[in-house]
mmCIF file of C-alpha atoms and ligand atoms in Angstrom:
data_model
loop_
_atom_site.group_PDB
_atom_site.id
_atom_site.type_symbol
_atom_site.label_atom_id
_atom_site.label_comp_id
_atom_site.label_asym_id
_atom_site.label_seq_id
_atom_site.Cartn_x
_atom_site.Cartn_y
_atom_site.Cartn_z
ATOM 1 C CA UNK A 982 77.819 35.368 105.812
ATOM 2 C CA UNK A 983 75.605 37.237 103.356
ATOM 3 C CA UNK A 984 74.496 40.856 103.739
ATOM 4 C CA UNK A 985 71.747 42.560 102.032
ATOM 5 C CA UNK A 986 70.655 46.277 102.644
ATOM 6 C CA UNK A 987 67.159 47.563 102.608
ATOM 7 C CA UNK A 988 67.792 51.244 101.454
ATOM 8 C CA UNK A 989 65.140 53.523 103.105
ATOM 9 C CA UNK A 990 67.215 56.659 103.927
ATOM 10 C CA UNK A 991 67.572 57.071 107.610
ATOM 11 C CA UNK A 992 65.532 53.845 108.141
ATOM 12 C CA UNK A 993 67.859 51.814 106.182
ATOM 13 C CA UNK A 994 69.007 48.463 107.631
ATOM 14 C CA UNK A 995 70.938 45.219 106.959
ATOM 15 C CA UNK A 996 69.783 41.673 106.552
ATOM 16 C CA UNK A 997 72.323 38.994 107.526
ATOM 17 C CA UNK A 998 72.029 35.459 106.344
ATOM 18 C CA UNK A 999 74.248 32.485 107.332
ATOM 19 C CA UNK A 1000 74.576 29.585 109.637
ATOM 20 C CA UNK A 1001 74.792 29.758 113.383
ATOM 21 C CA UNK A 1002 74.054 33.527 113.577
ATOM 22 C CA UNK A 1003 71.869 33.392 116.494
ATOM 23 C CA UNK A 1004 74.913 32.786 118.810
ATOM 24 C CA UNK A 1005 76.734 35.467 117.164
ATOM 25 C CA UNK A 1006 77.487 39.278 118.225
ATOM 26 C CA UNK A 1007 75.490 40.639 115.341
ATOM 27 C CA UNK A 1008 72.277 41.391 117.404
ATOM 28 C CA UNK A 1009 74.275 43.060 120.245
ATOM 29 C CA UNK A 1010 76.114 45.144 117.801
ATOM 30 C CA UNK A 1011 72.560 46.698 116.773
ATOM 31 C CA UNK A 1012 71.529 47.573 120.200
ATOM 32 C CA UNK A 1013 71.867 50.973 121.716
ATOM 33 C CA UNK A 1014 70.482 50.681 125.363
ATOM 34 C CA UNK A 1015 71.138 48.388 127.981
ATOM 35 C CA UNK A 1016 67.722 46.612 128.217
ATOM 36 C CA UNK A 1017 66.247 43.970 125.873
ATOM 37 C CA UNK A 1018 62.834 42.407 125.624
ATOM 38 C CA UNK A 1019 63.145 39.125 123.767
ATOM 39 C CA UNK A 1020 59.564 37.992 122.514
ATOM 40 C CA UNK A 1021 59.205 34.467 121.385
ATOM 41 C CA UNK A 1022 56.880 31.524 121.751
ATOM 42 C CA UNK A 1023 56.575 28.230 123.684
ATOM 43 C CA UNK A 1024 57.827 26.109 120.814
ATOM 44 C CA UNK A 1025 60.769 28.344 120.021
ATOM 45 C CA UNK A 1026 62.049 29.412 123.451
ATOM 46 C CA UNK A 1027 63.224 25.971 124.513
ATOM 47 C CA UNK A 1028 65.016 25.518 121.196
ATOM 48 C CA UNK A 1029 66.654 29.011 120.726
ATOM 49 C CA UNK A 1030 66.105 31.487 123.484
ATOM 50 C CA UNK A 1031 69.268 30.589 125.589
ATOM 51 C CA UNK A 1032 71.541 30.774 122.727
ATOM 52 C CA UNK A 1033 70.210 34.335 121.920
ATOM 53 C CA UNK A 1034 70.505 35.174 125.681
ATOM 54 C CA UNK A 1035 73.801 34.058 125.874
ATOM 55 C CA UNK A 1036 75.014 36.139 122.765
ATOM 56 C CA UNK A 1037 73.624 39.319 124.483
ATOM 57 C CA UNK A 1038 76.394 39.207 127.123
ATOM 58 C CA UNK A 1039 76.190 41.915 129.823
ATOM 59 C CA UNK A 1040 72.560 43.310 128.659
ATOM 60 C CA UNK A 1041 69.396 42.965 130.707
ATOM 61 C CA UNK A 1042 67.419 40.609 128.895
ATOM 62 C CA UNK A 1043 63.827 39.753 129.869
ATOM 63 C CA UNK A 1044 61.938 37.047 128.033
ATOM 64 C CA UNK A 1045 58.290 36.965 127.165
ATOM 65 C CA UNK A 1046 56.813 33.543 125.945
ATOM 66 C CA UNK A 1047 53.619 33.569 123.912
ATOM 67 C CA UNK A 1048 51.687 30.453 123.403
ATOM 68 C CA UNK A 1049 52.135 29.025 119.773
ATOM 69 C CA UNK A 1050 49.690 29.875 117.085
ATOM 70 C CA UNK A 1051 48.262 32.482 114.674
ATOM 71 C CA UNK A 1052 45.237 32.655 117.133
ATOM 72 C CA UNK A 1053 47.554 34.504 119.470
ATOM 73 C CA UNK A 1054 48.499 37.438 117.144
ATOM 74 C CA UNK A 1055 45.712 39.444 118.544
ATOM 75 C CA UNK A 1056 45.085 42.332 120.758
ATOM 76 C CA UNK A 1057 44.984 40.308 124.022
ATOM 77 C CA UNK A 1058 48.585 39.151 123.369
ATOM 78 C CA UNK A 1059 49.569 42.776 122.624
ATOM 79 C CA UNK A 1060 48.032 44.056 125.775
ATOM 80 C CA UNK A 1061 49.812 41.353 127.677
ATOM 81 C CA UNK A 1062 53.071 42.318 126.305
ATOM 82 C CA UNK A 1063 52.603 46.039 127.009
ATOM 83 C CA UNK A 1064 51.548 45.247 130.618
ATOM 84 C CA UNK A 1065 54.649 42.934 130.882
ATOM 85 C CA UNK A 1066 57.060 45.652 129.547
ATOM 86 C CA UNK A 1067 55.605 48.175 132.000
ATOM 87 C CA UNK A 1068 55.790 45.691 134.932
ATOM 88 C CA UNK A 1069 59.509 44.955 133.924
ATOM 89 C CA UNK A 1070 60.220 48.949 133.718
ATOM 90 C CA UNK A 1071 61.095 48.904 130.055
ATOM 91 C CA UNK A 1072 61.586 52.319 128.643
ATOM 92 C CA UNK A 1073 62.256 54.063 125.390
ATOM 93 C CA UNK A 1074 65.842 52.784 125.090
ATOM 94 C CA UNK A 1075 64.597 49.251 125.264
ATOM 95 C CA UNK A 1076 65.173 47.172 122.265
ATOM 96 C CA UNK A 1077 62.551 44.388 121.353
ATOM 97 C CA UNK A 1078 63.781 41.323 119.835
ATOM 98 C CA UNK A 1079 61.367 38.979 117.858
ATOM 99 C CA UNK A 1080 62.503 35.427 118.018
ATOM 100 C CA UNK A 1081 60.251 33.206 115.796
ATOM 101 C CA UNK A 1082 57.960 32.949 112.800
ATOM 102 C CA UNK A 1083 55.887 35.497 111.075
ATOM 103 C CA UNK A 1084 53.376 35.462 114.077
ATOM 104 C CA UNK A 1085 55.986 36.500 116.663
ATOM 105 C CA UNK A 1086 57.495 38.923 114.340
ATOM 106 C CA UNK A 1087 54.380 40.769 113.206
ATOM 107 C CA UNK A 1088 53.141 41.035 116.878
ATOM 108 C CA UNK A 1089 56.427 42.131 118.267
ATOM 109 C CA UNK A 1090 56.898 44.677 115.350
ATOM 110 C CA UNK A 1091 53.474 46.082 116.112
ATOM 111 C CA UNK A 1092 54.520 46.357 119.927
ATOM 112 C CA UNK A 1093 57.693 48.129 118.950
ATOM 113 C CA UNK A 1094 55.939 50.613 116.757
ATOM 114 C CA UNK A 1095 53.524 51.527 119.408
ATOM 115 C CA UNK A 1096 55.249 51.072 122.920
ATOM 116 C CA UNK A 1097 56.297 54.571 124.109
ATOM 117 C CA UNK A 1098 55.592 55.806 120.502
ATOM 118 C CA UNK A 1099 58.091 53.426 119.133
ATOM 119 C CA UNK A 1100 61.219 51.588 120.343
ATOM 120 C CA UNK A 1101 63.918 49.756 118.397
ATOM 121 C CA UNK A 1102 63.416 46.280 117.373
ATOM 122 C CA UNK A 1103 65.372 43.402 115.757
ATOM 123 C CA UNK A 1104 63.879 40.394 113.786
ATOM 124 C CA UNK A 1105 65.409 36.978 114.318
ATOM 125 C CA UNK A 1106 63.243 34.956 111.933
ATOM 126 C CA UNK A 1107 63.019 31.150 112.626
ATOM 127 C CA UNK A 1108 60.857 30.111 109.763
ATOM 128 C CA UNK A 1109 61.609 30.096 105.948
ATOM 129 C CA UNK A 1110 58.615 32.281 105.322
ATOM 130 C CA UNK A 1111 59.625 34.855 107.930
ATOM 131 C CA UNK A 1112 63.272 35.004 106.708
ATOM 132 C CA UNK A 1113 62.291 35.578 103.009
ATOM 133 C CA UNK A 1114 59.083 37.641 103.589
ATOM 134 C CA UNK A 1115 57.462 38.717 106.937
ATOM 135 C CA UNK A 1116 60.824 39.923 108.627
ATOM 136 C CA UNK A 1117 61.762 42.243 105.928
ATOM 137 C CA UNK A 1118 59.904 45.373 104.698
ATOM 138 C CA UNK A 1119 58.289 46.727 108.058
ATOM 139 C CA UNK A 1120 54.824 45.490 107.775
ATOM 140 C CA UNK A 1121 53.783 44.889 111.425
ATOM 141 C CA UNK A 1122 50.261 43.756 112.367
ATOM 142 C CA UNK A 1123 47.833 41.923 114.700
ATOM 143 C CA UNK A 1124 44.460 40.344 113.738
ATOM 144 C CA UNK A 1125 41.033 41.625 114.487
ATOM 145 C CA UNK A 1126 38.251 38.974 115.112
ATOM 146 C CA UNK A 1127 36.904 40.103 111.844
ATOM 147 C CA UNK A 1128 40.074 40.309 109.755
ATOM 148 C CA UNK A 1129 43.566 39.143 109.473
ATOM 149 C CA UNK A 1130 46.152 41.849 109.914
ATOM 150 C CA UNK A 1131 43.530 44.727 110.284
ATOM 151 C CA UNK A 1132 45.537 46.487 113.164
ATOM 152 C CA UNK A 1133 49.085 47.422 112.160
ATOM 153 C CA UNK A 1134 51.807 49.955 111.223
ATOM 154 C CA UNK A 1135 54.571 50.295 108.839
ATOM 155 C CA UNK A 1136 57.673 50.183 111.114
ATOM 156 C CA UNK A 1137 61.143 48.918 110.212
ATOM 157 C CA UNK A 1138 63.505 46.927 112.252
ATOM 158 C CA UNK A 1139 67.182 47.855 112.857
ATOM 159 C CA UNK A 1140 68.361 44.612 111.455
ATOM 160 C CA UNK A 1141 67.219 41.251 110.500
ATOM 161 C CA UNK A 1142 69.423 38.297 111.319
ATOM 162 C CA UNK A 1143 68.483 35.122 109.219
ATOM 163 C CA UNK A 1144 70.091 31.961 110.678
ATOM 164 C CA UNK A 1145 69.672 29.135 108.119
ATOM 165 C CA UNK A 1146 70.552 26.500 111.052
ATOM 166 C CA UNK A 1147 67.088 26.908 112.311
ATOM 167 C CA UNK A 1148 65.563 24.800 109.634
ATOM 168 C CA UNK A 1149 67.097 21.681 111.376
ATOM 169 C CA UNK A 1150 64.090 21.915 113.751
ATOM 170 C CA UNK A 1151 61.237 23.527 111.448
ATOM 171 C CA UNK A 1152 58.620 21.068 110.501
ATOM 172 C CA UNK A 1153 58.988 20.082 106.804
ATOM 173 C CA UNK A 1154 55.488 21.246 105.807
ATOM 174 C CA UNK A 1155 56.395 24.815 107.303
ATOM 175 C CA UNK A 1156 59.725 24.625 105.352
ATOM 176 C CA UNK A 1157 57.948 24.001 102.062
ATOM 177 C CA UNK A 1158 55.274 26.593 102.777
ATOM 178 C CA UNK A 1159 57.968 29.107 102.864
ATOM 179 C CA UNK A 1160 59.354 27.850 99.425
ATOM 180 C CA UNK A 1161 56.050 29.119 97.972
ATOM 181 C CA UNK A 1162 57.118 32.714 98.636
ATOM 182 C CA UNK A 1163 60.504 31.978 97.120
ATOM 183 C CA UNK A 1164 58.948 30.890 93.923
ATOM 184 C CA UNK A 1165 56.777 34.142 94.135
ATOM 185 C CA UNK A 1166 59.975 36.149 93.879
ATOM 186 C CA UNK A 1167 60.976 34.430 90.630
ATOM 187 C CA UNK A 1168 57.559 34.964 89.164
ATOM 188 C CA UNK A 1169 57.260 38.712 90.065
ATOM 189 C CA UNK A 1170 60.798 39.842 89.097
ATOM 190 C CA UNK A 1171 63.471 37.453 87.947
ATOM 191 C CA UNK A 1172 62.825 34.784 85.254
ATOM 192 C CA UNK A 1173 66.482 33.638 85.676
ATOM 193 C CA UNK A 1174 65.916 32.956 89.280
ATOM 194 C CA UNK A 1175 62.817 31.083 88.462
ATOM 195 C CA UNK A 1176 64.705 28.909 86.075
ATOM 196 C CA UNK A 1177 67.577 28.381 88.723
ATOM 197 C CA UNK A 1178 64.647 27.377 91.267
ATOM 198 C CA UNK A 1179 63.451 24.647 88.699
ATOM 199 C CA UNK A 1180 67.019 23.367 88.209
ATOM 200 C CA UNK A 1181 67.466 23.381 92.178
ATOM 201 C CA UNK A 1182 64.231 22.027 93.349
ATOM 202 C CA UNK A 1183 65.986 18.987 94.864
ATOM 203 C CA UNK A 1184 68.704 20.721 96.504
ATOM 204 C CA UNK A 1185 66.010 22.956 98.140
ATOM 205 C CA UNK A 1186 63.958 20.115 99.248
ATOM 206 C CA UNK A 1187 67.185 18.738 100.780
ATOM 207 C CA UNK A 1188 67.886 21.914 102.561
ATOM 208 C CA UNK A 1189 71.267 21.901 100.835
ATOM 209 C CA UNK A 1190 73.144 24.889 102.734
ATOM 210 C CA UNK A 1191 74.643 26.693 99.717
ATOM 211 C CA UNK A 1192 71.422 26.305 97.613
ATOM 212 C CA UNK A 1193 69.122 27.441 100.381
ATOM 213 C CA UNK A 1194 71.433 30.534 101.193
ATOM 214 C CA UNK A 1195 71.275 31.572 97.630
ATOM 215 C CA UNK A 1196 67.682 31.261 97.510
ATOM 216 C CA UNK A 1197 67.004 33.333 100.662
ATOM 217 C CA UNK A 1198 69.646 35.937 99.516
ATOM 218 C CA UNK A 1199 67.949 36.455 96.123
ATOM 219 C CA UNK A 1200 64.402 36.402 97.736
ATOM 220 C CA UNK A 1201 65.275 39.173 100.222
ATOM 221 C CA UNK A 1202 67.366 41.183 97.658
ATOM 222 C CA UNK A 1203 64.139 41.251 95.506
ATOM 223 C CA UNK A 1204 62.038 42.079 98.409
ATOM 224 C CA UNK A 1205 64.279 44.746 99.748
ATOM 225 C CA UNK A 1206 64.337 46.362 96.216
ATOM 226 C CA UNK A 1207 60.490 46.444 95.827
ATOM 227 C CA UNK A 1208 60.037 47.814 99.504
ATOM 228 C CA UNK A 1209 62.723 50.506 98.835
ATOM 229 C CA UNK A 1210 60.779 51.593 95.780
ATOM 230 C CA UNK A 1211 57.385 51.819 97.600
ATOM 231 C CA UNK A 1212 57.650 51.350 101.211
ATOM 232 C CA UNK A 1213 54.048 52.049 102.173
ATOM 233 C CA UNK A 1214 52.359 50.166 99.347
ATOM 234 C CA UNK A 1215 50.961 53.017 97.399
ATOM 235 C CA UNK A 1216 51.398 51.137 94.164
ATOM 236 C CA UNK A 1217 54.274 48.619 93.079
ATOM 237 C CA UNK A 1218 54.689 46.967 96.595
ATOM 238 C CA UNK A 1219 51.530 45.313 95.820
ATOM 239 C CA UNK A 1220 53.301 42.854 93.331
ATOM 240 C CA UNK A 1221 54.542 41.104 96.448
ATOM 241 C CA UNK A 1222 50.848 39.955 96.838
ATOM 242 C CA UNK A 1223 51.001 37.640 93.673
ATOM 243 C CA UNK A 1224 48.558 34.995 94.293
ATOM 244 C CA UNK A 1225 47.630 36.230 97.612
ATOM 245 C CA UNK A 1226 44.198 37.548 96.995
ATOM 246 C CA UNK A 1227 43.128 34.055 96.023
ATOM 247 C CA UNK A 1228 45.274 32.620 98.794
ATOM 248 C CA UNK A 1229 43.790 34.848 101.560
ATOM 249 C CA UNK A 1230 40.276 33.689 100.405
ATOM 250 C CA UNK A 1231 41.392 30.144 100.689
ATOM 251 C CA UNK A 1232 42.648 30.649 104.112
ATOM 252 C CA UNK A 1233 39.507 32.295 105.203
ATOM 253 C CA UNK A 1234 37.161 29.797 103.572
ATOM 254 C CA UNK A 1235 38.877 26.913 105.215
ATOM 255 C CA UNK A 1236 38.949 28.436 108.691
ATOM 256 C CA UNK A 1237 42.828 28.857 108.817
ATOM 257 C CA UNK A 1238 43.110 25.285 109.868
ATOM 258 C CA UNK A 1239 43.462 23.275 106.651
ATOM 259 C CA UNK A 1240 46.069 25.225 104.832
ATOM 260 C CA UNK A 1241 49.350 27.089 105.781
ATOM 261 C CA UNK A 1242 49.702 30.538 104.470
ATOM 262 C CA UNK A 1243 52.371 29.441 102.030
ATOM 263 C CA UNK A 1244 50.209 26.441 100.819
ATOM 264 C CA UNK A 1245 47.142 28.785 100.196
ATOM 265 C CA UNK A 1246 49.596 31.285 98.349
ATOM 266 C CA UNK A 1247 50.918 28.211 96.258
ATOM 267 C CA UNK A 1248 47.293 27.472 95.074
ATOM 268 C CA UNK A 1249 46.712 31.236 94.664
ATOM 269 C CA UNK A 1250 49.869 31.476 92.452
ATOM 270 C CA UNK A 1251 48.719 28.564 90.297
ATOM 271 C CA UNK A 1252 45.200 30.356 89.987
ATOM 272 C CA UNK A 1253 46.786 33.869 89.306
ATOM 273 C CA UNK A 1254 48.955 32.322 86.401
ATOM 274 C CA UNK A 1255 46.084 30.629 84.957
ATOM 275 C CA UNK A 1256 44.036 33.965 85.255
ATOM 276 C CA UNK A 1257 46.920 35.772 83.524
ATOM 277 C CA UNK A 1258 46.707 33.403 80.432
ATOM 278 C CA UNK A 1259 43.205 35.104 79.705
ATOM 279 C CA UNK A 1260 43.911 38.598 81.028
ATOM 280 C CA UNK A 1261 47.480 39.300 79.729
ATOM 281 C CA UNK A 1262 48.169 36.551 77.250
ATOM 282 C CA UNK A 1263 50.701 34.741 79.587
ATOM 283 C CA UNK A 1264 51.784 31.736 77.678
ATOM 284 C CA UNK A 1265 49.972 28.551 78.878
ATOM 285 C CA UNK A 1266 53.476 26.956 78.931
ATOM 286 C CA UNK A 1267 54.571 29.529 81.325
ATOM 287 C CA UNK A 1268 51.558 28.985 83.685
ATOM 288 C CA UNK A 1269 52.194 25.267 83.445
ATOM 289 C CA UNK A 1270 55.899 25.906 84.583
ATOM 290 C CA UNK A 1271 54.608 27.625 87.670
ATOM 291 C CA UNK A 1272 52.219 24.726 88.472
ATOM 292 C CA UNK A 1273 55.180 22.087 87.832
ATOM 293 C CA UNK A 1274 57.622 24.045 90.057
ATOM 294 C CA UNK A 1275 55.291 24.333 92.940
ATOM 295 C CA UNK A 1276 54.378 20.650 92.637
ATOM 296 C CA UNK A 1277 57.974 19.634 92.535
ATOM 297 C CA UNK A 1278 58.515 21.662 95.743
ATOM 298 C CA UNK A 1279 55.768 19.627 97.397
ATOM 299 C CA UNK A 1280 53.097 22.373 97.470
ATOM 300 C CA UNK A 1281 49.499 21.973 96.563
ATOM 301 C CA UNK A 1282 48.215 23.702 93.393
ATOM 302 C CA UNK A 1283 44.511 22.717 93.421
ATOM 303 C CA UNK A 1284 41.649 24.254 95.578
ATOM 304 C CA UNK A 1285 40.599 21.783 98.186
ATOM 305 C CA UNK A 1286 37.255 20.030 97.703
ATOM 306 C CA UNK A 1287 34.048 21.538 99.045
ATOM 307 C CA UNK A 1288 34.683 25.303 98.337
ATOM 308 C CA UNK A 1289 32.149 27.227 96.082
ATOM 309 C CA UNK A 1290 33.265 29.737 93.454
ATOM 310 C CA UNK A 1291 30.958 32.441 94.712
ATOM 311 C CA UNK A 1292 32.014 32.121 98.169
ATOM 312 C CA UNK A 1293 35.634 32.561 97.356
ATOM 313 C CA UNK A 1294 34.947 35.488 94.954
ATOM 314 C CA UNK A 1295 33.002 37.187 98.031
ATOM 315 C CA UNK A 1296 35.892 36.569 100.116
ATOM 316 C CA UNK A 1297 38.446 38.013 97.571
ATOM 317 C CA UNK A 1298 36.404 41.329 97.702
ATOM 318 C CA UNK A 1299 37.635 41.629 101.390
ATOM 319 C CA UNK A 1300 41.134 41.940 100.308
ATOM 320 C CA UNK A 1301 43.055 45.205 101.239
ATOM 321 C CA UNK A 1302 43.834 45.813 97.564
ATOM 322 C CA UNK A 1303 40.083 46.374 96.850
ATOM 323 C CA UNK A 1304 39.461 49.948 96.064
ATOM 324 C CA UNK A 1305 35.728 51.157 95.924
ATOM 325 C CA UNK A 1306 34.368 47.633 95.818
ATOM 326 C CA UNK A 1307 36.498 46.684 92.606
ATOM 327 C CA UNK A 1308 38.905 43.643 92.661
ATOM 328 C CA UNK A 1309 42.630 44.607 91.956
ATOM 329 C CA UNK A 1310 44.851 41.459 91.250
ATOM 330 C CA UNK A 1311 48.417 40.870 90.169
ATOM 331 C CA UNK A 1312 48.697 39.215 86.970
ATOM 332 C CA UNK A 1313 51.824 38.054 85.062
ATOM 333 C CA UNK A 1314 52.922 39.229 81.535
ATOM 334 C CA UNK A 1315 55.576 36.474 81.646
ATOM 335 C CA UNK A 1316 57.588 34.605 84.165
ATOM 336 C CA UNK A 1317 59.527 37.706 85.884
ATOM 337 C CA UNK A 1318 57.211 40.502 84.904
ATOM 338 C CA UNK A 1319 53.897 41.133 86.601
ATOM 339 C CA UNK A 1320 51.501 44.128 86.809
ATOM 340 C CA UNK A 1321 48.507 45.181 89.235
ATOM 341 C CA UNK A 1322 45.239 45.590 87.268
ATOM 342 C CA UNK A 1323 41.713 46.351 88.079
ATOM 343 C CA UNK A 1324 40.734 45.298 84.601
ATOM 344 C CA UNK A 1325 39.656 41.837 85.553
ATOM 345 C CA UNK A 1326 36.078 40.525 84.937
ATOM 346 C CA UNK A 1327 34.498 38.692 87.658
ATOM 347 C CA UNK A 1328 33.544 35.864 85.192
ATOM 348 C CA UNK A 1329 37.149 35.316 84.266
ATOM 349 C CA UNK A 1330 38.037 34.910 88.077
ATOM 350 C CA UNK A 1331 35.036 32.495 88.431
ATOM 351 C CA UNK A 1332 36.312 30.528 85.502
ATOM 352 C CA UNK A 1333 39.719 30.099 87.135
ATOM 353 C CA UNK A 1334 38.414 29.169 90.346
ATOM 354 C CA UNK A 1335 36.224 26.478 88.708
ATOM 355 C CA UNK A 1336 39.316 25.280 86.724
ATOM 356 C CA UNK A 1337 41.460 25.154 89.810
ATOM 357 C CA UNK A 1338 39.058 22.941 91.520
ATOM 358 C CA UNK A 1339 36.094 25.109 93.389
ATOM 359 C CA UNK A 1340 32.404 23.997 92.768
ATOM 360 C CA UNK A 1341 30.122 26.055 90.597
HETATM 361 P P1 LIG B 522 54.433 30.912 112.451
HETATM 362 O O1 LIG B 522 55.041 32.104 112.928
HETATM 363 O O2 LIG B 522 53.092 30.313 112.819
HETATM 364 O O3 LIG B 522 55.325 29.571 112.536
HETATM 365 C C1 LIG B 522 55.000 28.527 112.061
HETATM 366 C C2 LIG B 522 55.154 27.275 113.123
HETATM 367 O O4 LIG B 522 56.597 26.911 113.213
HETATM 368 C C3 LIG B 522 54.776 27.794 114.576
HETATM 369 O O5 LIG B 522 54.256 26.710 115.144
HETATM 370 C C4 LIG B 522 56.214 28.181 115.202
HETATM 371 O O6 LIG B 522 56.191 27.891 116.488
HETATM 372 C C5 LIG B 522 56.925 26.959 114.555
HETATM 373 N N1 LIG B 522 58.421 27.321 114.309
HETATM 374 C C6 LIG B 522 58.934 28.525 114.033
HETATM 375 N N2 LIG B 522 60.327 28.373 113.656
HETATM 376 C C7 LIG B 522 60.581 27.178 114.252
HETATM 377 C C8 LIG B 522 61.832 26.382 114.218
HETATM 378 N N3 LIG B 522 63.097 26.902 113.919
HETATM 379 N N4 LIG B 522 61.778 25.208 114.742
HETATM 380 C C9 LIG B 522 60.669 24.649 114.938
HETATM 381 N N5 LIG B 522 59.477 25.229 115.101
HETATM 382 C C10 LIG B 522 59.447 26.437 114.526
HETATM 383 O O7 LIG B 522 54.079 31.076 110.798
HETATM 384 P P2 LIG B 522 54.941 31.692 109.674
HETATM 385 O O8 LIG B 522 54.695 31.159 108.474
HETATM 386 O O9 LIG B 522 56.380 32.018 110.018
HETATM 387 O O10 LIG B 522 54.210 33.296 109.678
HETATM 388 C C11 LIG B 522 52.848 33.297 109.411
HETATM 389 C C12 LIG B 522 52.622 34.952 109.922
HETATM 390 O O11 LIG B 522 53.303 35.716 108.962
HETATM 391 C C13 LIG B 522 51.239 35.221 109.477
HETATM 392 O O12 LIG B 522 50.540 35.716 110.628
HETATM 393 C C14 LIG B 522 51.141 36.064 108.333
HETATM 394 O O13 LIG B 522 50.152 37.021 108.377
HETATM 395 C C15 LIG B 522 52.383 36.789 108.526
HETATM 396 N N6 LIG B 522 53.274 37.421 107.455
HETATM 397 C C16 LIG B 522 53.564 38.688 107.515
HETATM 398 C C17 LIG B 522 54.100 39.267 106.443
HETATM 399 C C18 LIG B 522 54.734 40.653 106.503
HETATM 400 O O14 LIG B 522 55.017 41.136 105.468
HETATM 401 N N7 LIG B 522 54.853 41.181 107.703
HETATM 402 C C19 LIG B 522 54.219 38.627 105.140
HETATM 403 C C20 LIG B 522 53.897 37.369 105.260
HETATM 404 C C21 LIG B 522 53.437 36.604 106.094
HETATM 405 N N1 LIG B 523 54.210 40.397 102.299
HETATM 406 C C1 LIG B 523 53.760 41.490 101.458
HETATM 407 C C2 LIG B 523 54.525 42.749 101.733
HETATM 408 O O1 LIG B 523 55.504 42.710 102.619
HETATM 409 O O2 LIG B 523 54.199 43.758 101.090
#
């Protein structure tokens, strides 16, 4: 088993990575009270809830099952969980456990941050995206009808337990979408890791256990280091959003139905790398390596047909990184080194969107 620490003073916590961890005693060892509220969804509950419950031994465990989907990461689900916690007499010593992908994790984390002004919570991420990204770092949120993740809090879990055996049941498309975030860590922080990913694309696609464990471990080490340096995103943490401003615009423009988040981020990283060749002088060969690695991992790198350049730019202006109406984007100096910049001309963004397949 691998262990990575997120160093945040008295809010520090460990991330455990390994096979068959859902049935282990690790979660129980991080619970202080006697009561647990296990929050999951209708797809994951039949696969894994019994295993988690069995490992919690003598604790009182209530299970809340959400319907599956991003559409349920909303204020109504939040209200239903709070009602249910109160109906079942949960209190400040209750520990919430999120068993699922980023949707369950973000929602459960936000409930934990707010129920009785904050209760302990544990993340049991079951998608690759959740293991390498959303379960680590304390961003919790629900969606508002007018914007994704518009209501939320920074609230850290007590621990994260990433069981790599859960990928046996994860659909391949969801798995590949998670690989996009793994590639992101190489681009933003570690050229050697990027090269390692280029050499191990086949092993990653085969879900080879040792290859996968190394990829997850290195990804969360990088995320933990960035979060420890800037927990509340006053500056550096924004680099975790490489390609995401383009990606979010693509998700919104396609109504959240055509592209998975990781797929939109893959296209976004191809676009951000292309933009970097203009803004920072990133070598075109480096931008081409990003596109090739994403393609080798079965990810899209072109904007889907039928989207307009101006429509995408307008959506990019809705990004949370925008300050006083000005676009702020992450660009790469080279693979392994990126920066946040406001010095991007809208014309250059338009050119990149057109180069990546948007209609002018
Ligand atoms: P998801 O939670 O919707 O899970 C994807 C699908 O896979 C769902 O249908 C789910 O039920 C199913 N599933 C999950 N694990 C499974 C398993 N082991 N076997 C079979 N099916 C399984 O999607 P996601 O990609 O994990 O998360 C996306 C969410 O994460 C978005 O809401 C996004 O905003 C959020 N996010 C948050 C952060 C953060 O820092 N908090 C970072 C990135 C993304
Ligand atoms: N997913 C971006 C962040 O955690 O900051």
